[in-house]
Amino acid sequence: MVFIERIIAFFTALTTIISSFLGIGGNNYDKKVDDFKVTTYIRGDYVQSEDSLYSEDFDIVTDVILFECASFNNKGEIVYDKAKLETALSNIRKAIGKRDVNITLNLLGPWGNTDSDVWEEQMEAQSDEHNKAFTSGVLEDNIIKILDEYNFDGVHFDYEYPLSLKAWHYYNNFLVSLDKKLGDYTLGVAGNDWNIKFSTAAIKAIDTFELMVYDFVDSEGRHATYEGTVDLVQKVGLYGMPLEKVNVGLPFYSRPTDMSTYWYGYNGCYDSIDENGWYHCENTGKDFWFNTPEDIEMKTEYAIKNGYGGVMIWHYNCDLPSTHEDSLLKAVDTAVKNNY
């Protein structure tokens, strides 16, 4: 069954590529600006006060993914900190005001039960726990219950590393099962360019795919360059995912050249970044290369001109207010306004 699904996905992707090459469909200039998504993750821990959000930003942002406020366990139960979720959601909605901005709830899954230091084994153990939840028979209804309770627009999953075909089989079947019950709620997922094994039925069920094209460096240690990003996003169509469902990831942060465990937000370094995009941290002795407003504008323009559904920001609280001349979100808005 999995083999047949892969064959179908291959021919679907081939048709998409041929159509794009011949100019059949996918002409982004037939789209309206309202069709292009500017999606941002907002981390619940970062928006527990109203002054952590800027209302004017939501003239630009079209979609919010509320992150790290809820999860599910291997029994299919939704687990969340009620106070944190409600405070974050209230502050976000106050900042949005009367604007038409969608808010989806991100649900993280259970960790694996293993003492192994081998990454692949850790991911397999995590998949085992996810598989239990996916086949619990109650996760779908529990998701809809929390969406109803807090009036979300949809649900979103960051299940990044199902490695085995077995794990993908359970994940794909769950997405299809959930979609049948969601009604008007949207279904979003995130993933990496190298790990896309969605079945044809799952691809049909998915409304948006957040493509996480960051956390990689080139031979010079530059993080998520424009050239590297373009090279990676071009592969997505080969997996059968329609480009209009894909939001191209934009990092509003940087990792050091050695990819050690440091994540620096742009807003904390922007005024010390040199003309070539480099920032040197005296405290750690490490060098970071940031996406500047020029890089972000170029990536956004690429997404628009090549028929992608939008861009995705990780994450909101790494930026300056969009009214600031050096804001990355402002650069996204400039690209959108210049190309529609």
GROMACS .gro file of C-alpha atoms in nm, residues 26-250:
model
  225
   26GLY     CA    1   0.026   2.797  -1.100
   27ASN     CA    2   0.062   3.150  -1.240
   28ASN     CA    3   0.103   3.341  -0.917
   29TYR     CA    4   0.017   3.670  -1.086
   30ASP     CA    5  -0.339   3.546  -1.127
   31LYS     CA    6  -0.360   3.535  -0.749
   32LYS     CA    7  -0.470   3.819  -0.527
   33VAL     CA    8  -0.259   3.953  -0.245
   34ASP     CA    9  -0.511   3.803  -0.001
   35ASP     CA   10  -0.412   3.457  -0.126
   36PHE     CA   11  -0.052   3.499  -0.008
   37LYS     CA   12  -0.005   3.396   0.353
   38VAL     CA   13   0.229   3.564   0.597
   39THR     CA   14   0.226   3.310   0.877
   40THR     CA   15   0.414   3.348   1.203
   41TYR     CA   16   0.470   3.115   1.492
   42ILE     CA   17   0.403   3.285   1.824
   43ARG     CA   18   0.545   3.111   2.128
   44GLY     CA   19   0.308   3.119   2.423
   45ASP     CA   20   0.586   3.174   2.674
   46TYR     CA   21   0.687   3.494   2.496
   47VAL     CA   22   0.345   3.664   2.490
   48GLN     CA   23   0.230   3.649   2.850
   49SER     CA   24   0.215   4.029   2.857
   50GLU     CA   25   0.031   4.259   2.617
   51ASP     CA   26   0.338   4.469   2.543
   52SER     CA   27   0.513   4.170   2.384
   53LEU     CA   28   0.298   4.215   2.072
   54TYR     CA   29   0.260   4.508   1.832
   55SER     CA   30  -0.084   4.566   1.690
   56GLU     CA   31   0.045   4.716   1.365
   57ASP     CA   32   0.224   4.389   1.283
   58PHE     CA   33  -0.113   4.229   1.218
   59ASP     CA   34  -0.169   4.456   0.921
   60ILE     CA   35   0.094   4.230   0.765
   61VAL     CA   36   0.053   3.892   0.937
   62THR     CA   37  -0.235   3.685   0.797
   63ASP     CA   38  -0.200   3.370   1.007
   64VAL     CA   39  -0.076   3.287   1.355
   65ILE     CA   40   0.036   2.946   1.482
   66LEU     CA   41   0.017   2.947   1.862
   67PHE     CA   42   0.308   2.732   1.975
   68GLU     CA   43   0.413   2.557   2.300
   69CYS     CA   44   0.077   2.603   2.470
   70ALA     CA   45  -0.067   2.253   2.419
   71SER     CA   46   0.035   1.896   2.342
   72PHE     CA   47  -0.110   1.546   2.330
   73ASN     CA   48  -0.001   1.233   2.514
   74ASN     CA   49   0.015   0.872   2.397
   75LYS     CA   50  -0.343   0.816   2.515
   76GLY     CA   51  -0.473   1.080   2.277
   77GLU     CA   52  -0.547   1.328   2.553
   78ILE     CA   53  -0.482   1.702   2.508
   79VAL     CA   54  -0.255   1.843   2.778
   80TYR     CA   55  -0.220   2.217   2.831
   81ASP     CA   56  -0.154   2.492   3.081
   82LYS     CA   57  -0.491   2.664   3.092
   83ALA     CA   58  -0.363   2.993   3.230
   84LYS     CA   59  -0.075   3.018   2.983
   85LEU     CA   60  -0.289   2.932   2.683
   86GLU     CA   61  -0.570   3.169   2.775
   87THR     CA   62  -0.335   3.459   2.852
   88ALA     CA   63  -0.141   3.414   2.528
   89LEU     CA   64  -0.458   3.383   2.323
   90SER     CA   65  -0.617   3.686   2.488
   91ASN     CA   66  -0.309   3.902   2.425
   92ILE     CA   67  -0.283   3.791   2.063
   93ARG     CA   68  -0.651   3.863   1.999
   94LYS     CA   69  -0.620   4.207   2.157
   95ALA     CA   70  -0.327   4.286   1.927
   96ILE     CA   71  -0.516   4.159   1.621
   97GLY     CA   72  -0.829   4.355   1.702
   98LYS     CA   73  -1.088   4.343   1.424
   99ARG     CA   74  -0.843   4.228   1.157
  100ASP     CA   75  -0.913   3.901   0.977
  101VAL     CA   76  -0.618   3.696   1.104
  102ASN     CA   77  -0.644   3.320   1.148
  103ILE     CA   78  -0.516   3.157   1.467
  104THR     CA   79  -0.436   2.787   1.471
  105LEU     CA   80  -0.331   2.580   1.770
  106ASN     CA   81  -0.006   2.390   1.743
  107LEU     CA   82  -0.003   2.053   1.917
  108LEU     CA   83   0.326   1.887   2.004
  109GLY     CA   84   0.331   1.512   2.060
  110PRO     CA   85   0.481   1.286   2.327
  111TRP     CA   86   0.852   1.224   2.373
  112GLY     CA   87   0.996   0.876   2.334
  113ASN     CA   88   1.083   0.641   2.618
  114THR     CA   89   1.449   0.557   2.560
  115ASP     CA   90   1.790   0.613   2.715
  116SER     CA   91   1.964   0.582   2.379
  117ASP     CA   92   2.208   0.849   2.266
  118VAL     CA   93   2.149   0.754   1.902
  119TRP     CA   94   1.932   1.018   1.736
  120GLU     CA   95   1.758   0.774   1.502
  121GLU     CA   96   1.665   0.552   1.795
  122GLN     CA   97   1.534   0.851   1.988
  123MET     CA   98   1.313   0.946   1.693
  124GLU     CA   99   1.188   0.589   1.657
  125ALA     CA  100   1.096   0.583   2.027
  126GLN     CA  101   0.914   0.914   1.980
  127SER     CA  102   0.727   0.769   1.683
  128ASP     CA  103   0.617   0.472   1.894
  129GLU     CA  104   0.447   0.710   2.138
  130HIS     CA  105   0.293   0.913   1.857
  131ASN     CA  106   0.160   0.597   1.695
  132LYS     CA  107  -0.023   0.508   2.016
  133ALA     CA  108  -0.189   0.849   2.016
  134PHE     CA  109  -0.273   0.832   1.647
  135THR     CA  110  -0.452   0.498   1.694
  136SER     CA  111  -0.613   0.581   2.028
  137GLY     CA  112  -0.948   0.651   1.865
  138VAL     CA  113  -0.999   0.962   2.078
  139LEU     CA  114  -0.733   1.212   1.967
  140GLU     CA  115  -0.942   1.349   1.680
  141ASP     CA  116  -1.241   1.426   1.902
  142ASN     CA  117  -1.022   1.573   2.176
  143ILE     CA  118  -0.863   1.807   1.924
  144ILE     CA  119  -1.198   1.928   1.801
  145LYS     CA  120  -1.309   1.982   2.160
  146ILE     CA  121  -1.026   2.225   2.237
  147LEU     CA  122  -1.064   2.401   1.901
  148ASP     CA  123  -1.432   2.452   1.980
  149GLU     CA  124  -1.366   2.566   2.336
  150TYR     CA  125  -1.121   2.840   2.238
  151ASN     CA  126  -1.260   2.926   1.894
  152PHE     CA  127  -0.942   2.847   1.701
  153ASP     CA  128  -0.944   2.843   1.321
  154GLY     CA  129  -0.758   2.514   1.294
  155VAL     CA  130  -0.492   2.280   1.425
  156HIS     CA  131  -0.125   2.246   1.341
  157PHE     CA  132   0.137   1.974   1.394
  158ASP     CA  133   0.515   2.000   1.420
  159TYR     CA  134   0.592   1.628   1.396
  160GLU     CA  135   0.928   1.672   1.227
  161TYR     CA  136   1.097   1.335   1.233
  162PRO     CA  137   0.887   1.028   1.160
  163LEU     CA  138   1.169   0.832   0.996
  164SER     CA  139   1.035   0.484   0.927
  165LEU     CA  140   0.767   0.393   0.675
  166LYS     CA  141   0.568   0.251   0.967
  167ALA     CA  142   0.573   0.589   1.143
  168TRP     CA  143   0.473   0.767   0.826
  169HIS     CA  144   0.190   0.518   0.770
  170TYR     CA  145   0.038   0.594   1.111
  171TYR     CA  146   0.087   0.970   1.070
  172ASN     CA  147  -0.068   0.979   0.723
  173ASN     CA  148  -0.368   0.771   0.830
  174PHE     CA  149  -0.424   0.995   1.130
  175LEU     CA  150  -0.415   1.314   0.920
  176VAL     CA  151  -0.675   1.170   0.684
  177SER     CA  152  -0.892   1.055   0.974
  178LEU     CA  153  -0.868   1.393   1.147
  179ASP     CA  154  -0.947   1.586   0.829
  180LYS     CA  155  -1.274   1.396   0.791
  181LYS     CA  156  -1.387   1.532   1.127
  182LEU     CA  157  -1.248   1.885   1.114
  183GLY     CA  158  -1.520   2.041   0.902
  184ASP     CA  159  -1.431   2.407   0.849
  185TYR     CA  160  -1.123   2.388   1.071
  186THR     CA  161  -0.792   2.397   0.884
  187LEU     CA  162  -0.517   2.134   0.908
  188GLY     CA  163  -0.155   2.244   0.897
  189VAL     CA  164   0.173   2.057   0.930
  190ALA     CA  165   0.541   2.148   0.937
  191GLY     CA  166   0.839   1.958   0.805
  192ASN     CA  167   1.184   1.957   0.650
  193ASP     CA  168   1.269   1.940   0.282
  194TRP     CA  169   1.445   1.604   0.324
  195ASN     CA  170   1.171   1.427   0.517
  196ILE     CA  171   0.846   1.450   0.322
  197LYS     CA  172   0.667   1.118   0.283
  198PHE     CA  173   0.305   1.223   0.291
  199SER     CA  174   0.062   0.991   0.114
  200THR     CA  175  -0.158   1.124  -0.165
  201ALA     CA  176  -0.458   1.115   0.068
  202ALA     CA  177  -0.270   1.302   0.342
  203ILE     CA  178  -0.153   1.570   0.098
  204LYS     CA  179  -0.515   1.623  -0.002
  205ALA     CA  180  -0.614   1.653   0.365
  206ILE     CA  181  -0.343   1.907   0.449
  207ASP     CA  182  -0.429   2.274   0.400
  208THR     CA  183  -0.089   2.429   0.469
  209PHE     CA  184   0.265   2.295   0.487
  210GLU     CA  185   0.522   2.502   0.675
  211LEU     CA  186   0.857   2.427   0.511
  212MET     CA  187   1.132   2.469   0.769
  213VAL     CA  188   1.420   2.574   0.546
  214TYR     CA  189   1.655   2.691   0.818
  215ASP     CA  190   1.894   2.543   1.074
  216PHE     CA  191   2.151   2.477   0.803
  217VAL     CA  192   2.473   2.659   0.717
  218ASP     CA  193   2.681   2.678   0.401
  219SER     CA  194   3.056   2.620   0.367
  220GLU     CA  195   3.120   2.968   0.510
  221GLY     CA  196   2.895   2.910   0.810
  222ARG     CA  197   2.619   3.138   0.682
  223HIS     CA  198   2.279   3.039   0.816
  224ALA     CA  199   1.993   2.971   0.572
  225THR     CA  200   2.116   3.184   0.282
  226TYR     CA  201   1.889   3.288  -0.004
  227GLU     CA  202   2.074   3.060  -0.247
  228GLY     CA  203   2.056   2.763  -0.012
  229THR     CA  204   1.689   2.822   0.058
  230VAL     CA  205   1.599   2.838  -0.312
  231ASP     CA  206   1.785   2.513  -0.372
  232LEU     CA  207   1.590   2.337  -0.097
  233VAL     CA  208   1.240   2.472  -0.167
  234GLN     CA  209   1.262   2.366  -0.530
  235LYS     CA  210   1.260   2.003  -0.415
  236VAL     CA  211   0.918   2.023  -0.253
  237GLY     CA  212   0.726   1.967  -0.575
  238LEU     CA  213   0.911   1.640  -0.623
  239TYR     CA  214   0.727   1.503  -0.319
  240GLY     CA  215   0.383   1.580  -0.461
  241MET     CA  216   0.304   1.874  -0.234
  242PRO     CA  217   0.121   2.147  -0.432
  243LEU     CA  218   0.323   2.468  -0.408
  244GLU     CA  219   0.017   2.675  -0.322
  245LYS     CA  220  -0.002   2.483   0.006
  246VAL     CA  221   0.363   2.550   0.093
  247ASN     CA  222   0.479   2.838   0.313
  248VAL     CA  223   0.853   2.903   0.275
  249GLY     CA  224   1.026   2.930   0.614
  250LEU     CA  225   1.202   3.252   0.709
   0.00000   0.00000   0.00000
